[in-house]
mmCIF file of C-alpha atoms and ligand atoms in Angstrom:
data_model
loop_
_atom_site.group_PDB
_atom_site.id
_atom_site.type_symbol
_atom_site.label_atom_id
_atom_site.label_comp_id
_atom_site.label_asym_id
_atom_site.label_seq_id
_atom_site.Cartn_x
_atom_site.Cartn_y
_atom_site.Cartn_z
ATOM 1 C CA MET A 1 104.676 94.832 66.567
ATOM 2 C CA GLU A 2 107.878 96.423 64.789
ATOM 3 C CA ASN A 3 107.955 100.104 64.497
ATOM 4 C CA GLN A 4 106.158 99.988 67.550
ATOM 5 C CA LYS A 5 106.170 103.715 69.009
ATOM 6 C CA LYS A 6 108.365 104.111 72.679
ATOM 7 C CA ILE A 7 106.116 105.946 75.018
ATOM 8 C CA ILE A 8 106.221 106.433 78.818
ATOM 9 C CA LEU A 9 103.693 106.943 81.175
ATOM 10 C CA THR A 10 104.399 107.184 84.891
ATOM 11 C CA GLY A 11 103.303 109.470 87.733
ATOM 12 C CA ASP A 12 102.989 110.069 91.333
ATOM 13 C CA ARG A 13 99.951 110.692 94.056
ATOM 14 C CA PRO A 14 99.625 114.382 95.119
ATOM 15 C CA THR A 15 99.892 113.718 98.813
ATOM 16 C CA GLY A 16 102.910 115.573 99.745
ATOM 17 C CA LYS A 17 106.034 117.293 98.222
ATOM 18 C CA LEU A 18 108.317 115.043 96.383
ATOM 19 C CA HIS A 19 111.508 113.652 98.413
ATOM 20 C CA LEU A 20 115.034 112.526 97.725
ATOM 21 C CA GLY A 21 113.477 108.960 97.412
ATOM 22 C CA HIS A 22 111.400 110.040 94.729
ATOM 23 C CA TYR A 23 114.355 111.917 93.091
ATOM 24 C CA VAL A 24 116.723 108.468 92.824
ATOM 25 C CA GLY A 25 114.135 106.125 92.413
ATOM 26 C CA SER A 26 112.379 107.710 89.175
ATOM 27 C CA LEU A 27 112.429 111.637 89.137
ATOM 28 C CA LYS A 28 116.092 111.691 87.770
ATOM 29 C CA ARG A 29 115.767 108.912 85.470
ATOM 30 C CA ARG A 30 112.326 110.789 83.997
ATOM 31 C CA VAL A 31 114.353 113.638 82.983
ATOM 32 C CA GLU A 32 117.098 111.432 81.814
ATOM 33 C CA LEU A 33 114.898 109.561 79.325
ATOM 34 C CA GLN A 34 113.137 112.707 78.604
ATOM 35 C CA ASN A 35 116.527 114.281 77.191
ATOM 36 C CA SER A 36 117.740 111.184 75.456
ATOM 37 C CA GLY A 37 115.197 111.996 72.591
ATOM 38 C CA GLU A 38 114.549 108.266 72.401
ATOM 39 C CA TYR A 39 110.778 108.120 73.109
ATOM 40 C CA ASP A 40 107.850 109.177 71.138
ATOM 41 C CA LYS A 41 105.811 110.614 73.720
ATOM 42 C CA ILE A 42 106.108 110.758 77.658
ATOM 43 C CA PHE A 43 103.142 111.530 79.724
ATOM 44 C CA ILE A 44 103.714 112.250 83.400
ATOM 45 C CA MET A 45 100.571 112.257 85.124
ATOM 46 C CA ILE A 46 99.528 113.780 88.639
ATOM 47 C CA ALA A 47 97.411 111.212 90.090
ATOM 48 C CA ASP A 48 94.906 113.408 92.150
ATOM 49 C CA ALA A 49 92.126 110.397 91.435
ATOM 50 C CA GLN A 50 94.352 107.777 92.994
ATOM 51 C CA ALA A 51 95.629 109.882 95.855
ATOM 52 C CA LEU A 52 91.634 110.051 96.661
ATOM 53 C CA THR A 53 91.199 106.592 96.659
ATOM 54 C CA ASP A 54 92.461 106.851 100.585
ATOM 55 C CA ASN A 55 91.968 110.171 101.014
ATOM 56 C CA ALA A 56 88.368 110.408 100.641
ATOM 57 C CA ASP A 57 88.029 112.914 103.417
ATOM 58 C CA ASN A 58 90.541 115.035 102.379
ATOM 59 C CA PRO A 59 90.341 116.406 98.944
ATOM 60 C CA GLU A 60 92.208 119.682 100.351
ATOM 61 C CA LYS A 61 94.931 117.910 100.691
ATOM 62 C CA VAL A 62 95.256 116.483 97.330
ATOM 63 C CA ARG A 63 94.156 119.797 95.744
ATOM 64 C CA GLN A 64 96.900 121.947 97.546
ATOM 65 C CA ASN A 65 99.620 119.246 96.525
ATOM 66 C CA ILE A 66 98.997 118.984 93.041
ATOM 67 C CA LEU A 67 100.978 122.338 92.645
ATOM 68 C CA GLU A 68 103.908 120.950 94.971
ATOM 69 C CA VAL A 69 104.124 118.085 92.680
ATOM 70 C CA ALA A 70 104.041 119.996 89.576
ATOM 71 C CA LEU A 71 106.737 122.368 91.041
ATOM 72 C CA ASP A 72 108.805 119.589 91.691
ATOM 73 C CA TYR A 73 108.538 118.351 88.262
ATOM 74 C CA LEU A 74 109.537 121.048 86.458
ATOM 75 C CA SER A 75 112.478 122.111 88.831
ATOM 76 C CA VAL A 76 114.065 119.031 88.248
ATOM 77 C CA GLY A 77 113.856 119.662 84.677
ATOM 78 C CA LEU A 78 110.672 117.944 83.436
ATOM 79 C CA ASP A 79 109.868 120.021 80.436
ATOM 80 C CA PRO A 80 106.379 120.847 79.238
ATOM 81 C CA ALA A 81 107.938 121.082 75.706
ATOM 82 C CA LYS A 82 109.120 117.313 75.593
ATOM 83 C CA SER A 83 106.734 116.121 78.092
ATOM 84 C CA THR A 84 102.916 115.872 78.767
ATOM 85 C CA LEU A 85 102.254 116.607 82.327
ATOM 86 C CA PHE A 86 98.788 116.234 83.402
ATOM 87 C CA ILE A 87 96.005 115.788 86.180
ATOM 88 C CA GLN A 88 94.384 112.251 86.189
ATOM 89 C CA SER A 89 91.026 113.368 87.311
ATOM 90 C CA GLN A 90 90.687 115.740 84.077
ATOM 91 C CA VAL A 91 90.999 112.919 81.563
ATOM 92 C CA PRO A 92 87.388 110.777 82.338
ATOM 93 C CA GLN A 93 88.368 108.087 79.905
ATOM 94 C CA LEU A 94 90.273 106.619 82.268
ATOM 95 C CA CYS A 95 87.385 105.810 84.606
ATOM 96 C CA GLU A 96 85.482 104.442 81.430
ATOM 97 C CA LEU A 97 88.618 102.347 81.039
ATOM 98 C CA THR A 98 88.791 100.987 84.614
ATOM 99 C CA THR A 99 85.054 99.984 84.191
ATOM 100 C CA TYR A 100 85.468 97.631 81.552
ATOM 101 C CA TYR A 101 88.765 96.613 82.594
ATOM 102 C CA MET A 102 87.022 95.371 86.227
ATOM 103 C CA ASN A 103 85.312 92.784 84.292
ATOM 104 C CA LEU A 104 88.791 90.895 83.476
ATOM 105 C CA VAL A 105 89.846 90.893 87.200
ATOM 106 C CA THR A 106 88.667 88.706 90.156
ATOM 107 C CA VAL A 107 88.444 89.841 93.523
ATOM 108 C CA SER A 108 90.763 87.129 94.610
ATOM 109 C CA ARG A 109 93.309 88.600 92.413
ATOM 110 C CA LEU A 110 93.341 91.929 93.777
ATOM 111 C CA GLN A 111 93.398 90.745 97.255
ATOM 112 C CA ARG A 112 96.668 88.905 96.241
ATOM 113 C CA ASN A 113 98.407 92.339 94.906
ATOM 114 C CA PRO A 114 101.346 92.437 97.336
ATOM 115 C CA THR A 115 100.900 96.592 97.460
ATOM 116 C CA VAL A 116 97.059 96.317 98.058
ATOM 117 C CA LYS A 117 97.867 94.072 100.846
ATOM 118 C CA ALA A 118 100.587 96.006 102.585
ATOM 119 C CA GLU A 119 99.110 99.286 102.095
ATOM 120 C CA ILE A 120 95.555 97.666 103.722
ATOM 121 C CA GLN A 121 97.928 96.976 106.817
ATOM 122 C CA MET A 122 99.486 100.242 107.005
ATOM 123 C CA ARG A 123 96.046 101.931 106.809
ATOM 124 C CA ASN A 124 94.204 99.835 109.289
ATOM 125 C CA PHE A 125 91.726 99.470 106.157
ATOM 126 C CA GLU A 126 91.251 95.494 107.134
ATOM 127 C CA ALA A 127 87.731 95.796 108.171
ATOM 128 C CA SER A 128 86.464 98.703 105.790
ATOM 129 C CA ILE A 129 88.413 98.547 102.888
ATOM 130 C CA PRO A 130 86.585 101.651 100.259
ATOM 131 C CA VAL A 131 85.889 99.643 97.114
ATOM 132 C CA GLY A 132 87.819 102.477 95.137
ATOM 133 C CA PHE A 133 91.128 101.843 97.036
ATOM 134 C CA PHE A 134 90.909 98.099 96.112
ATOM 135 C CA ASN A 135 90.376 98.983 93.041
ATOM 136 C CA TYR A 136 93.493 101.126 92.324
ATOM 137 C CA PRO A 137 95.422 98.490 90.554
ATOM 138 C CA ILE A 138 92.854 98.268 88.073
ATOM 139 C CA SER A 139 92.278 102.039 87.637
ATOM 140 C CA GLN A 140 96.591 102.066 87.551
ATOM 141 C CA ALA A 141 96.225 99.526 84.434
ATOM 142 C CA ALA A 142 93.790 102.131 82.616
ATOM 143 C CA ASP A 143 96.226 104.959 83.193
ATOM 144 C CA ILE A 144 98.943 102.784 81.793
ATOM 145 C CA THR A 145 97.022 101.459 78.718
ATOM 146 C CA ALA A 146 95.189 104.467 78.046
ATOM 147 C CA PHE A 147 98.544 106.095 76.255
ATOM 148 C CA LEU A 148 99.676 102.639 75.002
ATOM 149 C CA ALA A 149 102.498 103.166 77.191
ATOM 150 C CA THR A 150 105.396 100.649 76.396
ATOM 151 C CA THR A 151 107.486 101.818 79.373
ATOM 152 C CA VAL A 152 106.670 102.711 82.935
ATOM 153 C CA PRO A 153 109.458 104.024 85.060
ATOM 154 C CA VAL A 154 108.668 103.698 88.480
ATOM 155 C CA GLY A 155 110.104 102.229 91.946
ATOM 156 C CA GLU A 156 110.174 98.450 92.869
ATOM 157 C CA ASP A 157 106.661 99.053 94.840
ATOM 158 C CA GLN A 158 105.009 99.385 91.625
ATOM 159 C CA LEU A 159 106.321 96.193 90.334
ATOM 160 C CA PRO A 160 102.706 94.229 91.544
ATOM 161 C CA MET A 161 100.828 97.227 89.346
ATOM 162 C CA LEU A 162 102.867 96.483 86.347
ATOM 163 C CA GLU A 163 102.007 92.642 86.708
ATOM 164 C CA GLN A 164 98.284 93.325 87.125
ATOM 165 C CA THR A 165 98.138 95.500 84.354
ATOM 166 C CA LYS A 166 100.172 92.970 82.038
ATOM 167 C CA GLU A 167 97.772 90.421 82.925
ATOM 168 C CA ILE A 168 94.635 92.984 82.187
ATOM 169 C CA VAL A 169 96.229 93.642 78.426
ATOM 170 C CA ARG A 170 96.802 89.718 77.608
ATOM 171 C CA LYS A 171 93.479 89.226 78.873
ATOM 172 C CA PHE A 172 91.826 92.060 76.529
ATOM 173 C CA ASN A 173 93.627 91.184 73.795
ATOM 174 C CA GLN A 174 92.676 87.623 73.929
ATOM 175 C CA THR A 175 89.039 88.352 74.481
ATOM 176 C CA TYR A 176 88.539 91.368 72.348
ATOM 177 C CA GLY A 177 91.660 91.245 69.968
ATOM 178 C CA ASP A 178 95.101 93.137 69.987
ATOM 179 C CA VAL A 179 94.283 96.840 70.793
ATOM 180 C CA LEU A 180 96.424 97.028 74.160
ATOM 181 C CA VAL A 181 100.432 97.157 74.769
ATOM 182 C CA GLU A 182 102.069 95.207 77.310
ATOM 183 C CA PRO A 183 104.392 97.782 79.539
ATOM 184 C CA ASP A 184 107.605 97.138 80.655
ATOM 185 C CA ILE A 185 108.559 98.643 84.049
ATOM 186 C CA LEU A 186 112.132 100.520 84.195
ATOM 187 C CA LEU A 187 113.699 100.438 87.608
ATOM 188 C CA PRO A 188 116.526 102.352 88.862
ATOM 189 C CA ASP A 189 119.799 100.185 87.798
ATOM 190 C CA ASN A 190 121.876 101.360 90.993
ATOM 191 C CA LYS A 191 120.881 99.708 94.075
ATOM 192 C CA ALA A 192 121.077 102.237 96.804
ATOM 193 C CA CYS A 193 118.254 104.171 94.436
ATOM 194 C CA LEU A 194 115.981 101.223 94.541
ATOM 195 C CA ARG A 195 114.906 102.158 97.705
ATOM 196 C CA LEU A 196 116.716 105.059 99.524
ATOM 197 C CA PRO A 197 116.297 104.774 103.507
ATOM 198 C CA GLY A 198 115.245 107.581 105.342
ATOM 199 C CA THR A 199 117.767 110.252 107.336
ATOM 200 C CA ASP A 200 116.647 107.748 110.599
ATOM 201 C CA GLY A 201 118.124 104.980 108.700
ATOM 202 C CA LYS A 202 114.344 103.370 108.436
ATOM 203 C CA ALA A 203 113.751 101.158 105.140
ATOM 204 C CA LYS A 204 111.916 103.937 103.533
ATOM 205 C CA MET A 205 111.666 107.685 103.275
ATOM 206 C CA SER A 206 108.213 108.376 104.158
ATOM 207 C CA LYS A 207 106.350 111.690 104.895
ATOM 208 C CA SER A 208 104.524 110.157 108.021
ATOM 209 C CA LEU A 209 108.066 108.770 109.428
ATOM 210 C CA GLY A 210 109.447 112.414 109.291
ATOM 211 C CA ASN A 211 112.488 111.262 107.815
ATOM 212 C CA CYS A 212 112.340 112.927 104.455
ATOM 213 C CA ILE A 213 114.819 115.275 102.490
ATOM 214 C CA TYR A 214 112.421 117.384 99.884
ATOM 215 C CA LEU A 215 113.559 118.628 96.837
ATOM 216 C CA SER A 216 111.858 121.911 98.396
ATOM 217 C CA ASP A 217 114.088 122.006 101.423
ATOM 218 C CA SER A 218 116.197 125.103 101.901
ATOM 219 C CA ALA A 219 120.104 124.580 102.133
ATOM 220 C CA LYS A 220 120.230 124.867 105.495
ATOM 221 C CA ASP A 221 117.190 122.373 106.049
ATOM 222 C CA VAL A 222 119.454 119.836 103.954
ATOM 223 C CA ARG A 223 122.380 120.754 106.376
ATOM 224 C CA THR A 224 120.840 120.068 109.367
ATOM 225 C CA LYS A 225 119.047 116.965 108.456
ATOM 226 C CA VAL A 226 122.074 115.496 107.014
ATOM 227 C CA MET A 227 124.316 116.321 110.271
ATOM 228 C CA SER A 228 121.966 114.257 112.564
ATOM 229 C CA MET A 229 121.643 111.533 110.108
ATOM 230 C CA TYR A 230 121.859 108.076 111.494
ATOM 231 C CA THR A 231 125.040 106.309 110.977
ATOM 232 C CA ASP A 232 126.825 103.462 112.450
ATOM 233 C CA PRO A 233 125.894 103.568 116.625
ATOM 234 C CA ASP A 234 128.720 101.613 117.272
ATOM 235 C CA HIS A 235 131.124 104.282 115.880
ATOM 236 C CA ILE A 236 131.707 106.367 118.588
ATOM 237 C CA ARG A 237 134.999 107.865 118.445
ATOM 238 C CA VAL A 238 136.711 108.645 115.595
ATOM 239 C CA SER A 239 139.624 106.055 116.073
ATOM 240 C CA ASP A 240 136.787 103.179 116.425
ATOM 241 C CA PRO A 241 136.287 101.205 112.834
ATOM 242 C CA GLY A 242 132.842 101.453 111.420
ATOM 243 C CA LYS A 243 130.269 99.956 109.179
ATOM 244 C CA VAL A 244 129.077 101.226 106.097
ATOM 245 C CA GLU A 245 126.588 98.703 105.542
ATOM 246 C CA GLY A 246 123.268 100.071 106.885
ATOM 247 C CA ASN A 247 124.833 103.392 107.442
ATOM 248 C CA THR A 248 122.556 105.510 105.888
ATOM 249 C CA VAL A 249 125.221 108.217 105.274
ATOM 250 C CA PHE A 250 127.258 105.887 102.845
ATOM 251 C CA THR A 251 124.067 104.775 101.392
ATOM 252 C CA TYR A 252 123.399 108.203 100.367
ATOM 253 C CA LEU A 253 126.547 108.581 98.792
ATOM 254 C CA ASP A 254 126.364 105.430 96.893
ATOM 255 C CA ALA A 255 123.450 106.944 95.200
ATOM 256 C CA PHE A 256 124.482 110.485 95.006
ATOM 257 C CA SER A 257 128.366 110.771 94.767
ATOM 258 C CA ARG A 258 130.539 110.680 91.399
ATOM 259 C CA PRO A 259 134.133 110.660 91.390
ATOM 260 C CA GLU A 260 134.326 114.252 90.369
ATOM 261 C CA HIS A 261 132.947 115.122 93.819
ATOM 262 C CA PHE A 262 136.170 113.249 95.495
ATOM 263 C CA ALA A 263 138.524 115.271 93.480
ATOM 264 C CA LYS A 264 136.586 118.620 94.168
ATOM 265 C CA TYR A 265 135.963 118.043 97.910
ATOM 266 C CA LEU A 266 137.683 115.501 99.359
ATOM 267 C CA PRO A 267 141.007 115.131 97.146
ATOM 268 C CA ASP A 268 142.755 112.851 99.780
ATOM 269 C CA TYR A 269 139.943 109.978 98.454
ATOM 270 C CA GLU A 270 140.344 108.649 95.022
ATOM 271 C CA ASN A 271 136.651 107.612 95.358
ATOM 272 C CA LEU A 272 133.796 106.247 97.389
ATOM 273 C CA ASP A 273 135.526 102.706 97.808
ATOM 274 C CA ALA A 274 138.805 104.635 99.372
ATOM 275 C CA LEU A 275 136.495 106.532 101.774
ATOM 276 C CA LYS A 276 134.501 103.582 102.895
ATOM 277 C CA GLU A 277 138.022 101.636 103.505
ATOM 278 C CA HIS A 278 139.220 104.382 105.580
ATOM 279 C CA TYR A 279 135.688 104.268 107.747
ATOM 280 C CA ARG A 280 136.060 100.773 108.254
ATOM 281 C CA ARG A 281 139.466 100.559 109.287
ATOM 282 C CA GLY A 282 138.930 103.473 111.887
ATOM 283 C CA GLY A 283 140.048 106.982 112.077
ATOM 284 C CA LEU A 284 137.528 108.854 109.775
ATOM 285 C CA GLY A 285 134.796 110.462 111.827
ATOM 286 C CA ASP A 286 130.843 111.237 110.793
ATOM 287 C CA VAL A 287 131.320 114.710 110.763
ATOM 288 C CA LYS A 288 133.700 114.805 107.822
ATOM 289 C CA VAL A 289 131.704 112.185 105.952
ATOM 290 C CA LYS A 290 128.677 113.922 106.415
ATOM 291 C CA LYS A 291 129.790 117.545 105.450
ATOM 292 C CA PHE A 292 130.982 115.622 102.384
ATOM 293 C CA LEU A 293 127.543 114.481 101.716
ATOM 294 C CA VAL A 294 125.722 118.215 102.390
ATOM 295 C CA ALA A 295 128.279 119.188 99.305
ATOM 296 C CA VAL A 296 127.525 116.629 97.222
ATOM 297 C CA LEU A 297 123.463 116.855 97.851
ATOM 298 C CA GLU A 298 124.138 120.319 97.201
ATOM 299 C CA GLU A 299 125.056 120.443 93.796
ATOM 300 C CA GLU A 300 122.349 118.077 93.104
ATOM 301 C CA LEU A 301 119.726 120.264 94.994
ATOM 302 C CA ALA A 302 120.934 124.115 94.318
ATOM 303 C CA PRO A 303 119.826 123.975 90.474
ATOM 304 C CA ILE A 304 116.688 122.428 91.357
ATOM 305 C CA ARG A 305 115.821 124.750 94.117
ATOM 306 C CA ALA A 306 116.999 127.703 92.044
ATOM 307 C CA ARG A 307 114.459 126.547 89.002
ATOM 308 C CA ARG A 308 111.535 126.300 91.699
ATOM 309 C CA GLN A 309 112.141 129.674 92.833
ATOM 310 C CA GLU A 310 111.879 131.025 89.300
ATOM 311 C CA LEU A 311 108.794 129.057 89.085
ATOM 312 C CA GLU A 312 107.170 129.996 92.091
ATOM 313 C CA LYS A 313 107.154 133.961 90.592
ATOM 314 C CA ASP A 314 104.630 132.558 88.257
ATOM 315 C CA ILE A 315 101.950 129.987 89.583
ATOM 316 C CA PRO A 316 99.372 130.675 86.750
ATOM 317 C CA ALA A 317 101.606 129.533 83.980
ATOM 318 C CA VAL A 318 102.489 126.247 86.081
ATOM 319 C CA TYR A 319 98.604 125.599 85.787
ATOM 320 C CA ARG A 320 98.405 126.841 82.446
ATOM 321 C CA ILE A 321 100.902 123.996 81.505
ATOM 322 C CA LEU A 322 98.718 121.256 83.467
ATOM 323 C CA LYS A 323 95.659 122.519 81.852
ATOM 324 C CA GLU A 324 97.368 122.076 78.261
ATOM 325 C CA GLY A 325 99.083 118.595 79.585
ATOM 326 C CA SER A 326 95.593 117.306 80.605
ATOM 327 C CA GLU A 327 93.945 118.579 77.098
ATOM 328 C CA ALA A 328 96.366 116.795 75.372
ATOM 329 C CA ALA A 329 96.217 113.590 77.249
ATOM 330 C CA TYR A 330 92.603 113.653 77.204
ATOM 331 C CA ARG A 331 92.671 113.440 73.379
ATOM 332 C CA THR A 332 95.133 110.765 73.476
ATOM 333 C CA ALA A 333 92.893 108.611 75.542
ATOM 334 C CA ALA A 334 89.789 109.349 73.936
ATOM 335 C CA GLU A 335 91.227 107.696 70.962
ATOM 336 C CA THR A 336 92.480 104.805 72.883
ATOM 337 C CA LEU A 337 89.076 104.361 74.046
ATOM 338 C CA ARG A 338 87.684 104.476 70.631
ATOM 339 C CA LEU A 339 89.651 101.285 69.962
ATOM 340 C CA VAL A 340 89.032 99.881 72.932
ATOM 341 C CA LYS A 341 85.043 100.378 72.311
ATOM 342 C CA ASN A 342 85.455 99.159 68.587
ATOM 343 C CA ALA A 343 87.169 96.156 69.714
ATOM 344 C CA MET A 344 84.528 95.465 72.415
ATOM 345 C CA LYS A 345 82.031 96.131 69.867
ATOM 346 C CA ILE A 346 80.063 98.921 71.953
ATOM 347 C CA ASN A 347 80.202 101.239 69.041
ATOM 348 C CA TYR A 348 76.645 100.685 67.947
ATOM 349 C CA PHE A 349 76.296 104.346 66.172
ATOM 350 C CA GLU A 350 79.741 104.055 64.503
ATOM 351 C CA ASP A 351 78.916 100.417 63.404
ATOM 352 C CA GLU A 352 77.199 100.711 60.179
ATOM 353 C CA GLU A 353 77.490 97.224 59.253
ATOM 354 C CA LEU A 354 75.497 96.540 62.440
ATOM 355 C CA ILE A 355 72.968 98.514 61.591
ATOM 356 C CA ARG A 356 72.695 97.213 58.032
ATOM 357 C CA ALA A 357 72.706 93.500 59.869
ATOM 358 C CA GLN A 358 70.018 94.600 62.213
ATOM 359 C CA SER A 359 67.427 96.151 59.257
ATOM 360 C CA GLU A 360 67.711 92.751 57.280
ATOM 361 C CA LYS A 361 67.065 90.844 59.987
ATOM 362 C CA TYR A 362 63.857 92.258 60.108
ATOM 363 C CA GLY A 363 63.361 92.043 56.374
ATOM 364 C CA LYS A 364 64.345 95.375 55.341
HETATM 365 N N1 LIG B 1 100.929 104.457 92.082
HETATM 366 C C1 LIG B 1 101.642 105.328 91.928
HETATM 367 C C2 LIG B 1 102.061 106.090 93.102
HETATM 368 O O1 LIG B 1 101.722 105.418 94.390
HETATM 369 C C3 LIG B 1 101.256 106.835 91.192
HETATM 370 C C4 LIG B 1 100.690 105.974 89.776
HETATM 371 C C5 LIG B 1 99.331 105.856 89.409
HETATM 372 C C6 LIG B 1 100.921 105.386 88.710
HETATM 373 N N2 LIG B 1 98.850 105.621 88.152
HETATM 374 C C7 LIG B 1 100.239 105.209 87.515
HETATM 375 C C8 LIG B 1 102.665 105.162 88.481
HETATM 376 C C9 LIG B 1 100.567 104.783 86.425
HETATM 377 C C10 LIG B 1 103.006 105.043 87.293
HETATM 378 C C11 LIG B 1 101.783 104.464 86.115
HETATM 379 O O2 LIG B 1 103.054 106.728 93.439
#
């Protein structure tokens, strides 16, 4: 398809506030893509229905966090004038699409989905997997295809979901005709951003591990968290040579620092390589590096925090943005569902040819 529109769809489960891992892994990129002007449409979804697939007993948690995620979105610079922000459950066409896609996927294929496998283990679901949870990769395919998205900017943990989506698109198009669009995943290009470790050095920032820096954290909290960050356990005295690999503070600097930060805060070093070199050699203390990281993070977080404070003054306005976004998303999804049902020939009342042919069969 030449002249194909460039459309983004992505989103997050509202199970908590968003943190720096979300920020470097996806949010920051979304804002850049939004402001690049290269996309015809951008849909950002708060995936409450997906969050309920493993929080069925705690809808209040999901309900509370919808606003938190919306505030995080708006404060990082997602702009409702350029991007449609919406709530998944308010677009029922997604459920309808899911139902039809379920016929195109086998149980064994779902069981092989690495993300589902890992999550089943993490949640001790082995013996009692909710069907809705098991099915969420198919529902995610519905989210993406309902908007005919071409581009899905997400973290690498979502790769298996995108694979599953592409398979569904191919199967659908083969079976019913060319309607759906195969999406491409867009991963962060900086390695440190692919998976930002927690402040304790564990592989991933995660609320349950208590190792997150949240976008909504106060400057004081950010400082405290950075000052107690995991570094190189063998770097005890300042004079000791240190390791930068696996050293969380340096991983964060890989993700966040830019040459201008050095000119401003650490003019003795030209860039991150020079700082790393000194650390390896010995003679550079953790506290100095951590203070630098605090300054670097503040450059990024202070404007986000300020915007959040403004937004918090008018919460009803935030809900209005979500409502309008959800209405717009509904219209787009309804249009795609119409194409899907036409292709599947489940459009009985709009199909005059069907009615005529059936009449002829009965000799009229
Ligand atoms: N699975 C994503 C997460 O856990 C959320 C999500 C739901 C999503 N549907 C999506 C992301 C569609 C991208 C595209 O955060």
